Coordinates of C-alpha atoms in Angstrom, one line a residue:
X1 CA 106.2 66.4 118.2
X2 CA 106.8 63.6 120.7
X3 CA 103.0 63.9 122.2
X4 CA 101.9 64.1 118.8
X5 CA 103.6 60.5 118.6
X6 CA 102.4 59.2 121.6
X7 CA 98.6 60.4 120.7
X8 CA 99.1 58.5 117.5
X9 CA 100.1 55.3 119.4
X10 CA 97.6 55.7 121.6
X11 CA 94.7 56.3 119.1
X12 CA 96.3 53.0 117.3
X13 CA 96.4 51.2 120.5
X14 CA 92.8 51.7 121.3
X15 CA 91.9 51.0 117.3
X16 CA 93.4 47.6 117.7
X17 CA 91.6 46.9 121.4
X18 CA 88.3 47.4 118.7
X19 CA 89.9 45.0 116.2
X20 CA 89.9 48.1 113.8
X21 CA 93.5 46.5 112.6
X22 CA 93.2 48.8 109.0
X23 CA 92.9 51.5 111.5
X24 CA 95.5 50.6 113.8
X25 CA 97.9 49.2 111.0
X26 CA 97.9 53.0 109.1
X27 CA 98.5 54.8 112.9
X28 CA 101.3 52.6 113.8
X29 CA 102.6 53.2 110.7
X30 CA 102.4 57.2 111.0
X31 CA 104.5 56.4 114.6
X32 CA 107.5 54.1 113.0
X33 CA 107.4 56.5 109.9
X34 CA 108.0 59.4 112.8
X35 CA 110.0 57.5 115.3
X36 CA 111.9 54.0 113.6
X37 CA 113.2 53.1 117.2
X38 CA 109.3 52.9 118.6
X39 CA 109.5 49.5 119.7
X40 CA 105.7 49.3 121.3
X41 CA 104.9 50.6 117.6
X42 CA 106.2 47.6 116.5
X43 CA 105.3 45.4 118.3
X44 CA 101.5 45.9 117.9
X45 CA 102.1 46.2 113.9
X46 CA 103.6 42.6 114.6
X47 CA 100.7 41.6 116.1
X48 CA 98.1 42.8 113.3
X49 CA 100.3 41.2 111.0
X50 CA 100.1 37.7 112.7
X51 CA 96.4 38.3 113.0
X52 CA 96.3 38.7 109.5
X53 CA 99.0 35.6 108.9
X54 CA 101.0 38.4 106.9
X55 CA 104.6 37.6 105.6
X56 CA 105.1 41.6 106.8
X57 CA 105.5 40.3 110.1
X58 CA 108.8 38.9 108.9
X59 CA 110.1 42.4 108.0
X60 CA 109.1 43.8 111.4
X61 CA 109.9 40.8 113.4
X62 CA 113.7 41.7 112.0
X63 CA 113.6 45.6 113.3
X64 CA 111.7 44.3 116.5
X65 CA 115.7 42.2 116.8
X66 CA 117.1 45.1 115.8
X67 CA 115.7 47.1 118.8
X68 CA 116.0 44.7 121.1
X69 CA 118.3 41.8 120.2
X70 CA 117.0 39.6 123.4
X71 CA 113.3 39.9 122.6
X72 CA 111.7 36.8 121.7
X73 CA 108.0 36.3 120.5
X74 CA 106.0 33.3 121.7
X75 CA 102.7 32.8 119.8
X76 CA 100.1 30.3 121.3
X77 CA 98.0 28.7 119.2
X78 CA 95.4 26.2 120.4
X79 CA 94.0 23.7 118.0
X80 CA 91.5 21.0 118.0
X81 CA 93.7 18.7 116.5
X82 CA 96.8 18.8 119.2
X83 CA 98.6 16.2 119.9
X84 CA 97.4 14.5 122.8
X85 CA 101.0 13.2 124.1
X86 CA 102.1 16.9 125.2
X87 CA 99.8 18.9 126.0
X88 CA 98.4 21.2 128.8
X89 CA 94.3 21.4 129.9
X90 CA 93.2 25.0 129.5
X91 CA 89.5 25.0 130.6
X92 CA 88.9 22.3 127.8
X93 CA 91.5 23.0 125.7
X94 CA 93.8 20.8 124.8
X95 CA 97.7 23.4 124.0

């Protein structure tokens, strides 16, 4: 049972390398479904979720707390339109 998990994750992993997120998404969701306190699980469905700008992230952004209370989640986002006041040079762009 366990390596059957860990195949699935695996499999979903390498799905969401190939930004095959439908893919990925249903895998993951065979892991949690299997294991709820599969924290890599989650966060890779968190992931797919921002990718997609899904409120869903919200739900599994709440169990990823649950598992670990300390974890926090940094996005970066870079935009054209950054304020130029505070902002860091990354090989022309502006974060």
């Amino acid at each position: 049972m366990i390596s059957n998990i860990t195949n699935t994750f695996i499999k979903a992993e390498k799905a969401f390398d190939n930004e095959n997120f439908r893919e990925s998404q249903n895998l993951l969701n065979k892991v949690i479904s299997h294991d709820k306190d599969y924290l890599s699980a989650y966060i890779l469905l968190y992931q797919i979720y921002d990718k997609k700008n899904s409120s869903k992230k919200n739900l599994i952004y709440k169990e990823l707390k649950r598992l670990d209370p300390n974890i926090n989640i940094c996005l970066l986002y870079t935009s054209d339109a950054a304020d130029d006041l505070l902002c860091v040079d990354l090989g022309g762009r502006r974060i």
